[in-house]
Every structure is written in C-alpha cells, then in structure tokens.
Coordinates of C-alpha atoms and ligand atoms in Angstrom, one line a residue:
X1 CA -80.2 -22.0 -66.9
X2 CA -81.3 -23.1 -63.7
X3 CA -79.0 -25.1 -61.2
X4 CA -79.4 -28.6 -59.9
X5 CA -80.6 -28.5 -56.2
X6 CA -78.6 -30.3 -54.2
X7 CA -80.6 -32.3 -51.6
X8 CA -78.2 -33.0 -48.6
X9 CA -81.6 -33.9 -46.5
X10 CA -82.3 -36.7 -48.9
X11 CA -78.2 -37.9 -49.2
X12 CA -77.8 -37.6 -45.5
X13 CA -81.3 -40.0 -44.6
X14 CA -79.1 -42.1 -47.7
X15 CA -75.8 -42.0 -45.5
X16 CA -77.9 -42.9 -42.2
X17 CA -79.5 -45.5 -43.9
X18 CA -76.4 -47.4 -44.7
X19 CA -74.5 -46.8 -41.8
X20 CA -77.8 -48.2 -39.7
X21 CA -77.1 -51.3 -41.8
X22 CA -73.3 -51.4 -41.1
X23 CA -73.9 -50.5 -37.7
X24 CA -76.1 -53.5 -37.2
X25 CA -73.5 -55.9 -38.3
X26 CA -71.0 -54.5 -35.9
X27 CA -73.3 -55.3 -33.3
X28 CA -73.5 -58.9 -34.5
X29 CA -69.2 -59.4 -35.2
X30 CA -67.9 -57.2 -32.1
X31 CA -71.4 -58.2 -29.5
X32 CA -71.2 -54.9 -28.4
X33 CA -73.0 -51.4 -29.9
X34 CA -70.8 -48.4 -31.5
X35 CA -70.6 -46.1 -29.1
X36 CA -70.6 -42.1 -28.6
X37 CA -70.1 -40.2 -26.4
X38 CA -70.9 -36.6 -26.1
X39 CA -70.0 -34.0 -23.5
X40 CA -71.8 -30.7 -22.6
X41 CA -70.9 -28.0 -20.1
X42 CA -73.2 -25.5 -19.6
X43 CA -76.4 -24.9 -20.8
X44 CA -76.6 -22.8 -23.7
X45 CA -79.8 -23.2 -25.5
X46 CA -78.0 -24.0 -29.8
X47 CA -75.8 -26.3 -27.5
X48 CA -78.2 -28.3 -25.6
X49 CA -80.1 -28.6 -28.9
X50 CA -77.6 -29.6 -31.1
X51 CA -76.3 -32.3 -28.3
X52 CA -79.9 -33.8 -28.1
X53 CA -80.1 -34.3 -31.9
X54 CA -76.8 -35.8 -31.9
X55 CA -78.2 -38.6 -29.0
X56 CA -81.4 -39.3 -30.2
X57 CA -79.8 -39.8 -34.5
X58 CA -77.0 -41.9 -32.4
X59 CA -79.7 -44.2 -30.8
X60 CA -81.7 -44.6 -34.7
X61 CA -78.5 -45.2 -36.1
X62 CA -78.4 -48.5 -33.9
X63 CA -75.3 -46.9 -31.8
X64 CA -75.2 -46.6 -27.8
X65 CA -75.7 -43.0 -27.1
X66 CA -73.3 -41.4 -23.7
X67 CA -74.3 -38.3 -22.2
X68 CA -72.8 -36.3 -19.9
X69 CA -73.9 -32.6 -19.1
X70 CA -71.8 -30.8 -16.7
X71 CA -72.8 -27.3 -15.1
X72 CA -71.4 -24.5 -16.6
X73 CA -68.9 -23.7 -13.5
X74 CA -67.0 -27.1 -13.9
X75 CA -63.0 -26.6 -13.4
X76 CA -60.9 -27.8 -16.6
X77 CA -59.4 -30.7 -13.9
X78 CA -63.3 -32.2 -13.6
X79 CA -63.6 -31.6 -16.8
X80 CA -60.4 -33.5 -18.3
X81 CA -60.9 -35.9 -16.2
X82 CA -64.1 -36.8 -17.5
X83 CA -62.3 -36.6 -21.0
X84 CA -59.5 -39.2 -20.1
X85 CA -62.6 -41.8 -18.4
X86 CA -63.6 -41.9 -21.5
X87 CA -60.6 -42.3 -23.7
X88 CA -60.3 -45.7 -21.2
X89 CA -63.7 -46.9 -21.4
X90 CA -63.9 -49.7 -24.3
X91 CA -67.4 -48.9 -25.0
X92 CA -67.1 -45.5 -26.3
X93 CA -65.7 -45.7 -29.5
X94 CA -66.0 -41.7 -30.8
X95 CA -65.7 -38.6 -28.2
X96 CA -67.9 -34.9 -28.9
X97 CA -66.9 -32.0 -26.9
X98 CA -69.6 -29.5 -27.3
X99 CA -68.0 -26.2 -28.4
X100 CA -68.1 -23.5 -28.0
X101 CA -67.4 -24.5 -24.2
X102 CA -67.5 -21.8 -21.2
X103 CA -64.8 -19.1 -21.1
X104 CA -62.8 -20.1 -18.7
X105 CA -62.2 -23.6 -20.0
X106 CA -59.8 -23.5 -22.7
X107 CA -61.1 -25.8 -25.9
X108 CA -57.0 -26.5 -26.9
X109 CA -56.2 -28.0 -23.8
X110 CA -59.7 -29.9 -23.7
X111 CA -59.6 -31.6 -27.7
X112 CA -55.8 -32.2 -27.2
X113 CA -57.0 -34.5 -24.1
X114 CA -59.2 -36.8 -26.7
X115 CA -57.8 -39.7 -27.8
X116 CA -57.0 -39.1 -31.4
X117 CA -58.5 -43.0 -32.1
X118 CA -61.6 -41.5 -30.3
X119 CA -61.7 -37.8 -31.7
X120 CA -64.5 -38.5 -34.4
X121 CA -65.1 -34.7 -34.9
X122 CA -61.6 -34.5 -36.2
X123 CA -60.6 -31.2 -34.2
X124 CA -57.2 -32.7 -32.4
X125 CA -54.1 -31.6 -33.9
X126 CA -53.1 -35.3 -34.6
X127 CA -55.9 -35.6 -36.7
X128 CA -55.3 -32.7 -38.9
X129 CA -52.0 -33.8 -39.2
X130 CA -52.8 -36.6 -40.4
X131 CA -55.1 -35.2 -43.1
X132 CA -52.8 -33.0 -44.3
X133 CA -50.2 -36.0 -44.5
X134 CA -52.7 -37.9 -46.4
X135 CA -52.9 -40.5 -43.9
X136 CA -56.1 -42.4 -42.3
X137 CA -57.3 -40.5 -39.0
X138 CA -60.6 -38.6 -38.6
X139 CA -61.8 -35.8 -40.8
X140 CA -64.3 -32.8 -39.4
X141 CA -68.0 -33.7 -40.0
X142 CA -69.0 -30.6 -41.9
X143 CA -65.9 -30.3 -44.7
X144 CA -66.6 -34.6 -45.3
X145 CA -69.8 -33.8 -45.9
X146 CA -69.2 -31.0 -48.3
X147 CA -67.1 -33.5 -50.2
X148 CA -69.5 -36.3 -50.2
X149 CA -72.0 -34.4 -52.0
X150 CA -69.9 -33.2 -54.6
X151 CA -68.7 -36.4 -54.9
X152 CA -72.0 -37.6 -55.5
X153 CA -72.8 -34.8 -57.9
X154 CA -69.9 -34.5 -60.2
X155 CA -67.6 -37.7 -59.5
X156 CA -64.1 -37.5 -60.1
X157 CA -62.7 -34.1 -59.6
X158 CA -59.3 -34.2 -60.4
X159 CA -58.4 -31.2 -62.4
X160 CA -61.2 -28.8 -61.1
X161 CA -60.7 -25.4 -59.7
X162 CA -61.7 -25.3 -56.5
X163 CA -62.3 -22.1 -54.7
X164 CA -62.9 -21.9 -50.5
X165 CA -63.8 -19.0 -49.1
X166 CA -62.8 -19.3 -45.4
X167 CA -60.0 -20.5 -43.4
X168 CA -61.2 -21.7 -40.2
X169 CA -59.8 -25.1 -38.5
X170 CA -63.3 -26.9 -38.9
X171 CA -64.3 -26.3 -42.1
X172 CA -62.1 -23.8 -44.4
X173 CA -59.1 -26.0 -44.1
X174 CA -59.8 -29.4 -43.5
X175 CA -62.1 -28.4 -47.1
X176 CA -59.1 -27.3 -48.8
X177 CA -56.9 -30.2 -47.6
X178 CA -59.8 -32.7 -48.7
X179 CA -60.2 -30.9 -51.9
X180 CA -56.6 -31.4 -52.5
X181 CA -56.5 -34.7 -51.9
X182 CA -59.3 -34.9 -54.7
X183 CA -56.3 -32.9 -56.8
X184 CA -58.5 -30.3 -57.5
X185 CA -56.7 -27.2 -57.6
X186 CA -57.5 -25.3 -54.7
X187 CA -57.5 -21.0 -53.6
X188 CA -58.4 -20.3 -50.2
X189 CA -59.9 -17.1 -49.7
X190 CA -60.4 -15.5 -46.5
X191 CA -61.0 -11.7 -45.5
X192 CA -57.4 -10.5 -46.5
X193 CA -58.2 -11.9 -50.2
X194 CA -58.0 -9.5 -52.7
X195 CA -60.6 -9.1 -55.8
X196 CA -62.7 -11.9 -54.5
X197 CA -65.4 -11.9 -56.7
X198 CA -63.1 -12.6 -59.3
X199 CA -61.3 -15.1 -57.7
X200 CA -64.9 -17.0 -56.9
X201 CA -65.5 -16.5 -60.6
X202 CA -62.6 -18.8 -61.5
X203 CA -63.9 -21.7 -59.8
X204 CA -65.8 -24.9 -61.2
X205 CA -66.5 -25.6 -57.5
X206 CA -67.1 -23.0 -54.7
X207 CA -67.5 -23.9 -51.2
X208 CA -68.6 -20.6 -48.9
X209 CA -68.0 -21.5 -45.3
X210 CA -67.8 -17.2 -44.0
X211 CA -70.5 -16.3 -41.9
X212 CA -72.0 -13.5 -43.6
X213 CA -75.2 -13.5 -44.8
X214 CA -75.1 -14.1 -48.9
X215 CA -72.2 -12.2 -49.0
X216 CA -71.3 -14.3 -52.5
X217 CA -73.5 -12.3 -55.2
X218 CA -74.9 -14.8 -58.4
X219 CA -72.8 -12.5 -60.5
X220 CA -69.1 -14.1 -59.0
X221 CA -70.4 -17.6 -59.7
X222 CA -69.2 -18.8 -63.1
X223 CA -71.6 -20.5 -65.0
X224 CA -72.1 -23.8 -64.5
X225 CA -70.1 -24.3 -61.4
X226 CA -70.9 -26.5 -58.3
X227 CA -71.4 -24.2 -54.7
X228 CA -71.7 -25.9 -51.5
X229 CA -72.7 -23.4 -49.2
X230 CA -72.1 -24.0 -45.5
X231 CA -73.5 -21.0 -44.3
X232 CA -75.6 -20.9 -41.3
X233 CA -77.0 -17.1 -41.1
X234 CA -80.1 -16.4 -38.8
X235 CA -81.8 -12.8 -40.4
X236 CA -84.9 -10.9 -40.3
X237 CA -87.4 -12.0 -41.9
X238 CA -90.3 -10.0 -43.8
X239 CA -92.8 -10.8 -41.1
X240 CA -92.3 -8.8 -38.2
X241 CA -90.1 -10.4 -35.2
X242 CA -89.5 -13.5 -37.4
X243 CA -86.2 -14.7 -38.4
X244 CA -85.2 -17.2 -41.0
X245 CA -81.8 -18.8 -42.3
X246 CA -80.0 -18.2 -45.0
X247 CA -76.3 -19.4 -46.2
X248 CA -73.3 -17.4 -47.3
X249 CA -74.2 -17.3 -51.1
X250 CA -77.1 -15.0 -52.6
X251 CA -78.7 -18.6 -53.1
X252 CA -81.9 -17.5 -56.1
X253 CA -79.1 -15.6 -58.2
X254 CA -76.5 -17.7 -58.1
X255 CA -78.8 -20.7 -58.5
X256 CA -79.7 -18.8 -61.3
X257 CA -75.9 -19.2 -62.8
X258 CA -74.4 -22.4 -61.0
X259 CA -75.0 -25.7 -62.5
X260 CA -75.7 -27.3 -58.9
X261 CA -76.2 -25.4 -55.4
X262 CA -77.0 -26.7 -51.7
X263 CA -79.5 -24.7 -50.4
X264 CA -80.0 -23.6 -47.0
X265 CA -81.3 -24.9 -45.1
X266 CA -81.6 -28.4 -46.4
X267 CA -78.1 -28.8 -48.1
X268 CA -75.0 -29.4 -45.6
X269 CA -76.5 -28.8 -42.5
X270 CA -78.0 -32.4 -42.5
X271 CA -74.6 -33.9 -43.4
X272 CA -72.7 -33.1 -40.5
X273 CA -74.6 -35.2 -38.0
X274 CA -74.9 -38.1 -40.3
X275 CA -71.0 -37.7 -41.1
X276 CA -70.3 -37.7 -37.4
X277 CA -72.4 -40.9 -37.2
X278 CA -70.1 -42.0 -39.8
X279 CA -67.0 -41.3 -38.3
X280 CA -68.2 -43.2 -34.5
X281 CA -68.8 -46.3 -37.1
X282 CA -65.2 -45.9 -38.6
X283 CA -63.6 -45.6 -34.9
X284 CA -65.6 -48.6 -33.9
X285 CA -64.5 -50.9 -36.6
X286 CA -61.1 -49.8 -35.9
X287 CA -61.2 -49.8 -32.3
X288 CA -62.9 -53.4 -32.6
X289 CA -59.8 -54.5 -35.1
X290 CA -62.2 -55.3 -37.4
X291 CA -62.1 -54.6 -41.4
X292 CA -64.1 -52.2 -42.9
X293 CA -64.5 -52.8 -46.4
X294 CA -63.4 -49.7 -48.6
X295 CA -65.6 -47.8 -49.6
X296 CA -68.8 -49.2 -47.8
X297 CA -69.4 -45.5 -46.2
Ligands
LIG301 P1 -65.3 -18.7 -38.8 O1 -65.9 -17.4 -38.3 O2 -64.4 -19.5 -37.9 O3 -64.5 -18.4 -40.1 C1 -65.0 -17.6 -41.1 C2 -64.0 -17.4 -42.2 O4 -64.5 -16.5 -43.2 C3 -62.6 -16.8 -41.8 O5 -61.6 -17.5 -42.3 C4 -62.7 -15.4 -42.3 O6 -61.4 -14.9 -42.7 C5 -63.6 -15.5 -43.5 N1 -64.2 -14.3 -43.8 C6 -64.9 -13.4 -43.0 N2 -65.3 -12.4 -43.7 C7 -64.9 -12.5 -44.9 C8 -65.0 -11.7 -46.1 N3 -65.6 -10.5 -46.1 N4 -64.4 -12.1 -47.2 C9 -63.8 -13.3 -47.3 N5 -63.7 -14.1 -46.2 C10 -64.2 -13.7 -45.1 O7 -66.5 -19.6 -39.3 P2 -66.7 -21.2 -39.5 O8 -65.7 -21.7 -40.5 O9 -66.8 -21.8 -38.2 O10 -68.2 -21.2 -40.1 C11 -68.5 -20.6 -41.3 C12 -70.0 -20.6 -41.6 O11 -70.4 -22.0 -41.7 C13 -70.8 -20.0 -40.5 O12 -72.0 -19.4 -41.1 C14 -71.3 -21.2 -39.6 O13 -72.5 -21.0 -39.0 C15 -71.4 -22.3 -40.7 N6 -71.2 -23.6 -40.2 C16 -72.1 -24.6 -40.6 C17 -72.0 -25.9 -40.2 C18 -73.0 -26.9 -40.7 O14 -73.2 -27.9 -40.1 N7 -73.6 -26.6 -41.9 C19 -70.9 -26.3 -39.4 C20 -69.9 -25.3 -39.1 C21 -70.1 -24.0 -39.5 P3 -60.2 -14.6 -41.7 O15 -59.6 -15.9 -41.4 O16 -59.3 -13.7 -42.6 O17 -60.8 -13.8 -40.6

C-alpha cells in the first residue's frame, strides 16, 4: 500500500483563493480593505523572509499589508508602544509579532499587549483560553491548518485516535485542543513519553510537530493512518555543502504504511500563511460587525 499525498500547496492556493473572494466583498460592505499588520525587530535573515512572504500573500489576498521593521536595539517601551498604536488604529484588523524577537525583549509581555480581537496568530493567553473553553477567539495558523487538511481528507473524525507528538504553545497544544474539539480521542506525547513508538502505533491520526529530523520511523505508523507532519528540519544533503528539508516523520517508509501523509515540504508549511490570511479575514468581519456566514472559510 501506498499512502495518499496530501497536497497542502494545492489546498492552501484553494484556501487563498476563496478568502481573495471573501476578501473582495468586504472591501465592497465595510469600504475599507482587511488589514494586517506585521511587526519586525531585528534583522534576522528566516525573519525578514518569512515577514516579506507574509506582505506580499497579504497584498494578493486583496488585504492592506502594514509593515513596520524596527532595529534590533529597540527598548520593550518603543516597542509596546508600537503594539498599542495598533490595537487603536481601525484599519488594522489582525496584529503579527515576528518571533522569535531579540533577547532582551520579552515575547510574554509583547503578545499579552495585542489585542486579543487583533491577535490573528492566536498566541495571547485570552485566546487559548478561549480555545480550550470552546469559545470563538483566534486559533494558531499552523495547528488550523493541520486540521483543515484532515478535515478535507477524512471528514468527520469523531471517534478517531489521535496521537500528537509535541507539546509546544503554537502547535502541540492548540492541535490537541482542536483535535478534541473534533472528539477525537487525543495522547499527547512529548519527550518524557514513554514507549512512543507504540503509543504512535495506536493512532488513526498522527500529527508530528518535534523538531527532529524523521525521528517517527514507518514502522510506528499503523497501517492506514492519516500523519500530518509539521516538521521543518534543514539537513545535509548528498551533494556536498547542500542542505535540504525534511519533516519529523521518516516520510518514504511511513508513506509506505499510512493511508495519507503531508510531505515536506509541500504539506503544512503552505497552510500557515494562508490560515493567517484567514484568520485577518475573520477579525475584519468581526471588527467591521459584519456576519460571516458559517462555514464560508
Ligand atoms: P518546540 O521545540 O517548541 O517543541 C517540540 C516538542 O517536541 C516539545 O514538546 C518536546 O517535548 C517534543 N520533543 C522533543 N524531542 C522529543 C522526543 N525525542 N520524543 C518526543 N517528543 C519530543 O517546537 P515547535 O512546536 O515550535 O515546532 C515543532 C516543529 O514544527 C519544528 O520542526 C518546527 O520547525 C516546525 N514548525 C513548522 C511550522 C510550519 O509552518 N509548518 C510552524 C511551526 C513549527 P518537551 O515539551 O518534553 O520538551
């Protein structure tokens, strides 16, 4: 058996698609664009890359696109400051914080700043509240994501064992908490867990958000199940000074075994920008008092 590929490229120019439609009939009801705003201090190099891709998918997704770059030495006053212009200004409807932000700032004290209506990466404690409450309030990017593609591949999935391997506030546990939601029933694994291979084997959908590279072997997947695999891992690769990516799961033996996989890269890595998208069209709606029908993203 060979697993289903899971093309999160393809879903996410889908997603982006839609919300380029929706985002164009905001413009029309509320006479103003969506708006995002996205703040970097500093310049490290993944940062300032990750911050341009985020304006320039803003501005095709028919949104107004805010950036401010700040130099690396800027005090946490300057900074927050910054933070709570924003959470008054009525055209910025979602707020980014690059992380990982300069030691001496501390990231806590910045994201607790953000107006929850306006924290679209779903990082301030309000918001995971919220999520773990069950109520409406903004989800992180990369765990919706995860979700909408199994969504999308297996439907309902109540009833499913659902294994996460990795606890971290961004994507381990906002997963689980989605997950739950879902009422799958869900294990979190982390690197206390004992016997993990055998927990993995257990589940009909893994989700591998670690670190490490293919660190989940083909031979812990049970056959048949679903593995989103969120793993960003740069390595060597066979041609001298070269590197390439790879995720947290062994990808050609498990894909050998699991009855869908995401690759990487090409699987969730494309969802997270097109989620945060998502989530600046949600705020703006809200913002702008105006109904968003159920469903329509
Ligand atoms: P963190 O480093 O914050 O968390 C890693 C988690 O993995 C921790 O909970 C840790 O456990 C657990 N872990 C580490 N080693 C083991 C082990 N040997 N066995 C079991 N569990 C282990 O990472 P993130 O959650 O931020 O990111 C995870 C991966 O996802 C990274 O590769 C990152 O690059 C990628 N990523 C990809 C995104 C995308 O857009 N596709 C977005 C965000 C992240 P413990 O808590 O016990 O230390």
């Amino acid at each position: 058996m060979t697993a289903d590929v899971i093309d999160g490229k393809a879903f996410a120019a889908g997603l982006r698609a839609r919300i380029a439609t929706l985002a164009a009939a905001f413009e029309a009801q509320a006479g103003r664009r969506a708006g995002l705003a996205v703040v970097l201090v500093g310049e490290d190099p993944a940062s300032q890359v990750y911050v341009r891709s985020k304006g320039k998918s803003t501005v095709e997704a028919g949104m107004a696109s805010f950036e401010h770059k700040l130099p690396a030495d800027t005090d946490e006053a300057t900074l927050l400051a910054l933070v709570e212009q924003l959470n008054a200004d009525p055209a910025v409807d979602g707020i980014l914080v690059q992380l990982p932000l300069p030691r001496h700032l501390d990231e806590q004290t910045v994201i607790a700043t953000i107006n929850p209506d306006k924290d679209v990466d779903g990082f301030h404690v309000t918001n995971a509240g919220r999520l773990a409450v069950g109520q409406a309030g903004f989800v992180p990017c990369t765990p919706l994501g995860c979700l909408m593609l199994l969504q999308d591949k297996l439907g309902d999935l109540a009833g499913l064992d659902a294994v996460v391997v990795g606890r971290s506030n961004i994507v381990g546990k906002p997963m689980a908490a989605l997950l739950l939601a879902q009422s799958c029933t869900v294990t979190i694994a982390h690197s206390k867990t004992k016997d993990l291979p055998d927990v993995v084997r257990r589940a009909d959908i893994v989700v591998a958000a670690v670190g490490r590279p293919e660190m989940i072997k083909g031979d812990w997947i049970k056959p048949g199940a679903t593995v989103i695999d969120v793993g960003i891992n740069r390595v060597p690769a066979a041609q001298e000074g070269k590197t390439r990516l790879v995720g947290d799961v062994a990808y050609e033996e498990a894909k050998a075994v699991a009855g869908a996989i995401t690759p990487v890269p090409g699987g969730v890595g494309p969802m997270t920008i097109a989620v945060l998208l998502r989530n600046t069209l949600v705020a703006a709606y809200r913002n702008a008092g105006i109904d968003l029908a159920a469903g329509a993203i």
